[in-house]
mmCIF file of C-alpha atoms in Angstrom:
data_model
loop_
_atom_site.group_PDB
_atom_site.id
_atom_site.type_symbol
_atom_site.label_atom_id
_atom_site.label_comp_id
_atom_site.label_asym_id
_atom_site.label_seq_id
_atom_site.Cartn_x
_atom_site.Cartn_y
_atom_site.Cartn_z
ATOM 1 C CA LEU Y 238 -81.624 -23.272 -31.837
ATOM 2 C CA GLY Y 239 -82.661 -24.749 -28.474
ATOM 3 C CA GLU Y 240 -86.193 -24.856 -27.113
ATOM 4 C CA TRP Y 241 -85.622 -21.638 -25.367
ATOM 5 C CA GLY Y 242 -83.895 -19.746 -27.962
ATOM 6 C CA GLY Y 243 -80.486 -20.664 -26.665
ATOM 7 C CA VAL Y 244 -77.694 -22.686 -28.664
ATOM 8 C CA THR Y 245 -77.721 -26.246 -28.108
ATOM 9 C CA SER Y 246 -74.274 -27.778 -28.522
ATOM 10 C CA TYR Y 247 -73.422 -31.533 -28.840
ATOM 11 C CA LEU Y 248 -70.377 -33.652 -28.268
ATOM 12 C CA VAL Y 249 -69.382 -35.468 -31.258
ATOM 13 C CA PRO Y 250 -67.369 -38.639 -30.553
ATOM 14 C CA GLY Y 251 -64.084 -38.504 -31.936
ATOM 15 C CA ARG Y 252 -61.563 -41.183 -33.180
ATOM 16 C CA ASN Y 253 -60.259 -41.831 -29.401
ATOM 17 C CA ALA Y 254 -63.947 -41.874 -27.724
ATOM 18 C CA ARG Y 255 -63.852 -45.606 -27.567
ATOM 19 C CA ALA Y 256 -60.585 -46.045 -25.958
ATOM 20 C CA LEU Y 257 -61.435 -43.166 -23.399
ATOM 21 C CA ALA Y 258 -64.703 -44.750 -22.644
ATOM 22 C CA SER Y 259 -63.113 -48.252 -22.159
ATOM 23 C CA GLY Y 260 -60.331 -46.696 -19.989
ATOM 24 C CA SER Y 261 -57.486 -48.002 -22.230
ATOM 25 C CA ALA Y 262 -56.476 -44.385 -22.846
ATOM 26 C CA THR Y 263 -56.111 -41.350 -20.594
ATOM 27 C CA LEU Y 264 -57.090 -37.734 -21.128
ATOM 28 C CA GLN Y 265 -54.612 -35.160 -20.508
ATOM 29 C CA VAL Y 266 -55.638 -31.703 -19.843
ATOM 30 C CA PRO Y 267 -53.022 -28.937 -19.954
ATOM 31 C CA VAL Y 268 -52.879 -27.003 -16.857
ATOM 32 C CA ALA Y 269 -50.944 -23.537 -16.427
ATOM 33 C CA ASP Y 270 -47.466 -24.332 -15.148
ATOM 34 C CA ASP Y 271 -45.977 -21.835 -12.633
ATOM 35 C CA SER Y 272 -42.512 -23.377 -13.119
ATOM 36 C CA ALA Y 273 -41.568 -20.858 -15.835
ATOM 37 C CA GLY Y 274 -42.399 -18.043 -13.314
ATOM 38 C CA LYS Y 275 -40.542 -19.941 -10.770
ATOM 39 C CA THR Y 276 -37.511 -20.363 -13.222
ATOM 40 C CA ALA Y 277 -37.779 -16.826 -14.135
ATOM 41 C CA GLN Y 278 -37.671 -15.664 -10.461
ATOM 42 C CA GLY Y 279 -34.788 -18.070 -10.019
ATOM 43 C CA SER Y 280 -33.127 -16.591 -12.964
ATOM 44 C CA LYS Y 281 -33.689 -13.077 -11.600
ATOM 45 C CA ARG Y 282 -32.239 -14.103 -8.325
ATOM 46 C CA ALA Y 283 -29.255 -15.869 -9.848
ATOM 47 C CA SER Y 284 -28.812 -12.601 -12.137
ATOM 48 C CA ARG Y 285 -28.876 -10.448 -8.920
ATOM 49 C CA GLY Y 286 -26.285 -12.853 -7.311
ATOM 50 C CA SER Y 287 -24.207 -12.706 -10.515
ATOM 51 C CA SER Y 288 -24.396 -8.971 -10.479
ATOM 52 C CA ARG Y 289 -23.379 -8.849 -6.882
ATOM 53 C CA MET Y 290 -20.384 -11.287 -7.376
ATOM 54 C CA ALA Y 291 -19.436 -9.035 -10.559
ATOM 55 C CA ALA Y 292 -19.741 -5.852 -8.291
ATOM 56 C CA LEU Y 293 -17.460 -7.505 -5.653
ATOM 57 C CA ALA Y 294 -15.106 -8.617 -8.048
ATOM 58 C CA MET Y 295 -15.082 -5.068 -9.487
ATOM 59 C CA GLU Y 296 -14.340 -3.717 -6.098
ATOM 60 C CA ASP Y 297 -11.544 -5.965 -5.557
ATOM 61 C CA ASP Y 298 -10.173 -5.006 -8.762
ATOM 62 C CA ASP Y 299 -10.621 -1.186 -7.862
ATOM 63 C CA ALA Y 300 -8.747 -1.857 -4.628
ATOM 64 C CA LEU Y 301 -5.930 -3.723 -6.418
ATOM 65 C CA PHE Y 302 -5.641 -1.061 -8.877
ATOM 66 C CA ASP Y 303 -5.535 1.511 -6.071
ATOM 67 C CA GLU Y 304 -2.546 -0.446 -4.368
ATOM 68 C CA VAL Y 305 -0.836 -0.408 -7.742
ATOM 69 C CA ASP Y 306 -1.429 3.296 -8.229
ATOM 70 C CA ASP Y 307 -0.412 4.023 -4.562
ATOM 71 C CA GLY Y 308 2.942 1.835 -5.139
ATOM 72 C CA ALA Y 309 3.622 3.735 -8.421
ATOM 73 C CA GLU Y 310 3.093 7.024 -6.598
ATOM 74 C CA VAL Y 311 5.460 6.344 -4.049
ATOM 75 C CA GLU Y 312 8.051 4.900 -6.533
ATOM 76 C CA ARG Y 313 7.903 8.400 -8.370
ATOM 77 C CA ALA Y 314 8.066 10.205 -4.966
ATOM 78 C CA LYS Y 315 11.295 8.310 -3.920
ATOM 79 C CA ALA Y 316 12.895 8.810 -7.345
ATOM 80 C CA LYS Y 317 12.502 12.470 -6.807
ATOM 81 C CA MET Y 318 13.680 12.397 -3.314
ATOM 82 C CA LEU Y 319 16.735 10.583 -4.499
ATOM 83 C CA ASP Y 320 17.518 13.174 -7.155
ATOM 84 C CA ALA Y 321 16.948 15.978 -4.405
ATOM 85 C CA LEU Y 322 19.296 13.968 -2.019
ATOM 86 C CA LYS Y 323 21.917 13.841 -4.418
ATOM 87 C CA GLU Y 324 21.736 17.637 -5.220
ATOM 88 C CA LYS Y 325 21.901 17.999 -1.392
ATOM 89 C CA ARG Y 326 25.146 16.113 -1.312
ATOM 90 C CA ARG Y 327 26.540 18.230 -4.308
ATOM 91 C CA SER Y 328 25.804 21.249 -2.220
ATOM 92 C CA ILE Y 329 27.460 19.867 0.774
ATOM 93 C CA ALA Y 330 30.490 18.973 -1.280
ATOM 94 C CA ALA Y 331 30.793 22.328 -2.775
ATOM 95 C CA ALA Y 332 30.576 23.961 0.525
ATOM 96 C CA GLU Y 333 33.443 21.739 1.753
ATOM 97 C CA LYS Y 334 35.248 22.016 -1.458
ATOM 98 C CA LYS Y 335 35.188 18.334 -2.031
ATOM 99 C CA SER Y 336 35.433 17.488 -5.636
ATOM 100 C CA ASN Y 337 34.260 13.661 -4.887
ATOM 101 C CA THR Y 338 30.520 13.613 -3.639
ATOM 102 C CA SER Y 339 31.200 9.992 -2.476
ATOM 103 C CA HIS Y 340 33.159 11.291 0.391
ATOM 104 C CA ILE Y 341 29.934 12.822 1.762
ATOM 105 C CA PHE Y 342 28.060 9.415 1.214
ATOM 106 C CA THR Y 343 27.933 6.892 -1.584
ATOM 107 C CA GLU Y 344 25.270 6.108 -4.148
ATOM 108 C CA PRO Y 345 23.960 2.909 -2.284
ATOM 109 C CA THR Y 346 23.968 5.124 0.891
ATOM 110 C CA ALA Y 347 21.768 7.547 -0.748
ATOM 111 C CA GLN Y 348 19.437 4.886 -1.931
ATOM 112 C CA ALA Y 349 19.345 3.342 1.372
ATOM 113 C CA ILE Y 350 18.385 6.654 3.101
ATOM 114 C CA VAL Y 351 15.416 7.133 0.407
ATOM 115 C CA ASN Y 352 14.334 3.489 0.841
ATOM 116 C CA GLN Y 353 14.303 3.625 4.551
ATOM 117 C CA LEU Y 354 13.125 7.126 5.317
ATOM 118 C CA PRO Y 355 15.014 7.342 8.726
ATOM 119 C CA THR Y 356 13.457 9.760 11.296
ATOM 120 C CA ASN Y 357 16.321 9.679 13.971
ATOM 121 C CA ARG Y 358 19.905 8.970 14.789
ATOM 122 C CA SER Y 359 19.459 5.194 15.353
ATOM 123 C CA GLN Y 360 17.633 4.665 12.013
ATOM 124 C CA LEU Y 361 19.830 6.656 9.843
ATOM 125 C CA LEU Y 362 22.813 4.566 11.417
ATOM 126 C CA LEU Y 363 21.107 1.677 9.981
ATOM 127 C CA CYS Y 364 21.252 2.782 6.385
ATOM 128 C CA GLN Y 365 24.152 1.229 4.425
ATOM 129 C CA GLY Y 366 27.501 3.238 4.652
ATOM 130 C CA PHE Y 367 26.183 5.707 7.157
ATOM 131 C CA GLY Y 368 27.961 5.084 10.257
ATOM 132 C CA ALA Y 369 28.854 7.086 13.411
ATOM 133 C CA VAL Y 370 31.775 8.955 11.564
ATOM 134 C CA LYS Y 371 29.501 10.079 8.865
ATOM 135 C CA PHE Y 372 26.664 11.095 11.386
ATOM 136 C CA ARG Y 373 28.691 13.674 13.133
ATOM 137 C CA PRO Y 374 29.166 16.109 10.178
ATOM 138 C CA TYR Y 375 26.151 15.176 8.276
ATOM 139 C CA GLY Y 376 23.468 13.265 10.421
ATOM 140 C CA LYS Y 377 21.477 16.310 11.460
ATOM 141 C CA THR Y 378 21.431 17.827 7.738
ATOM 142 C CA ILE Y 379 20.271 14.406 6.279
ATOM 143 C CA LEU Y 380 17.590 13.876 8.916
ATOM 144 C CA SER Y 381 16.263 17.490 8.321
ATOM 145 C CA PHE Y 382 16.257 16.922 4.722
ATOM 146 C CA VAL Y 383 14.361 13.743 5.034
ATOM 147 C CA ALA Y 384 11.828 15.330 7.197
ATOM 148 C CA GLU Y 385 11.199 18.229 5.066
ATOM 149 C CA PHE Y 386 11.063 16.384 1.975
ATOM 150 C CA VAL Y 387 8.282 13.773 3.372
ATOM 151 C CA GLU Y 388 6.595 16.833 4.811
ATOM 152 C CA ARG Y 389 5.492 18.101 1.342
ATOM 153 C CA THR Y 390 5.315 14.634 -0.080
ATOM 154 C CA PRO Y 391 2.033 12.878 1.002
ATOM 155 C CA ALA Y 392 2.798 9.595 -0.737
ATOM 156 C CA LEU Y 393 5.835 9.098 1.794
ATOM 157 C CA GLN Y 394 4.138 10.218 4.756
ATOM 158 C CA PRO Y 395 2.623 6.582 5.875
ATOM 159 C CA GLN Y 396 6.089 5.061 5.946
ATOM 160 C CA PHE Y 397 7.597 8.076 7.750
ATOM 161 C CA ALA Y 398 4.918 7.986 10.415
ATOM 162 C CA GLN Y 399 5.295 4.228 10.856
ATOM 163 C CA ASN Y 400 9.209 4.766 11.331
ATOM 164 C CA LYS Y 401 8.457 7.477 13.796
ATOM 165 C CA ALA Y 402 5.762 5.145 15.607
ATOM 166 C CA ASP Y 403 8.464 2.301 15.743
ATOM 167 C CA ALA Y 404 11.012 4.620 17.137
ATOM 168 C CA ALA Y 405 8.660 5.939 19.815
ATOM 169 C CA LYS Y 406 7.854 2.247 20.689
ATOM 170 C CA LYS Y 407 11.535 1.186 21.043
ATOM 171 C CA LYS Y 408 12.166 4.335 22.775
ATOM 172 C CA THR Y 409 15.166 5.118 20.562
ATOM 173 C CA ASP Y 410 17.252 8.133 20.961
ATOM 174 C CA THR Y 411 16.173 11.455 19.282
ATOM 175 C CA ILE Y 412 18.576 13.724 17.357
ATOM 176 C CA ASP Y 413 19.246 16.791 19.617
ATOM 177 C CA VAL Y 414 22.138 18.876 21.050
ATOM 178 C CA ASP Y 415 22.185 16.765 24.224
ATOM 179 C CA ASP Y 416 22.801 13.448 22.246
ATOM 180 C CA ASP Y 417 25.765 15.159 20.632
ATOM 181 C CA ALA Y 418 27.030 16.277 23.965
ATOM 182 C CA ALA Y 419 26.813 12.899 25.318
ATOM 183 C CA GLU Y 420 28.437 11.109 22.617
ATOM 184 C CA SER Y 421 31.378 14.056 22.824
ATOM 185 C CA SER Y 422 31.673 13.042 26.596
ATOM 186 C CA ALA Y 423 31.646 9.426 25.721
ATOM 187 C CA GLU Y 424 34.476 9.907 23.236
ATOM 188 C CA ARG Y 425 36.452 11.944 25.434
ATOM 189 C CA ALA Y 426 36.155 9.551 28.315
ATOM 190 C CA CYS Y 427 37.416 6.811 25.973
ATOM 191 C CA GLU Y 428 40.323 8.827 24.674
ATOM 192 C CA SER Y 429 41.316 9.789 28.281
ATOM 193 C CA GLY Y 430 41.021 6.149 29.315
ATOM 194 C CA ALA Y 431 43.337 5.204 26.346
ATOM 195 C CA SER Y 432 45.693 7.884 27.143
ATOM 196 C CA THR Y 433 45.873 6.668 30.725
ATOM 197 C CA TYR Y 434 46.426 3.152 29.455
ATOM 198 C CA PHE Y 435 49.282 3.954 27.239
ATOM 199 C CA HIS Y 436 50.678 6.730 29.207
ATOM 200 C CA PRO Y 437 50.370 5.879 32.966
#
């Protein structure tokens, strides 16, 4: 006990005391290192960054899957439309008492109509095998079929809408009675001209 009742402590020289006193050794005192905290914070930031990248990757994957799903839905819709168009062709052939449905239009033509989704006469004439000769008896029927099928099939509506926009931009002709009348008038004029040429 000390003189005043307190505890008196003494420093006892250790084995390195002489080296420390002579300056030939150094004393290393441990200090609280904040690098661990900084590392932890950095790890948290890196973790957040990784999480963000993972979230973006997941969003990209979701978008990709959505595109795949949309494409598959369009393919299914067009397969159903092709079946319905073939049935329409059979009904036309039956009404005309034709046993061969390819006389109405062929399989490749049916596929082209489904693939292209024509909105007017000009676009329908671009479908393989569907020329002016086929358009006169069947054009309006096919265009009406396409429009009605698309109206109840949302998966096909974006392409159909784009086709309509393209047609409007190009100011292509539309299917109506006046077009048929004009075509008939032109054909009559040609026939008249040919008749005049061969029979002066």
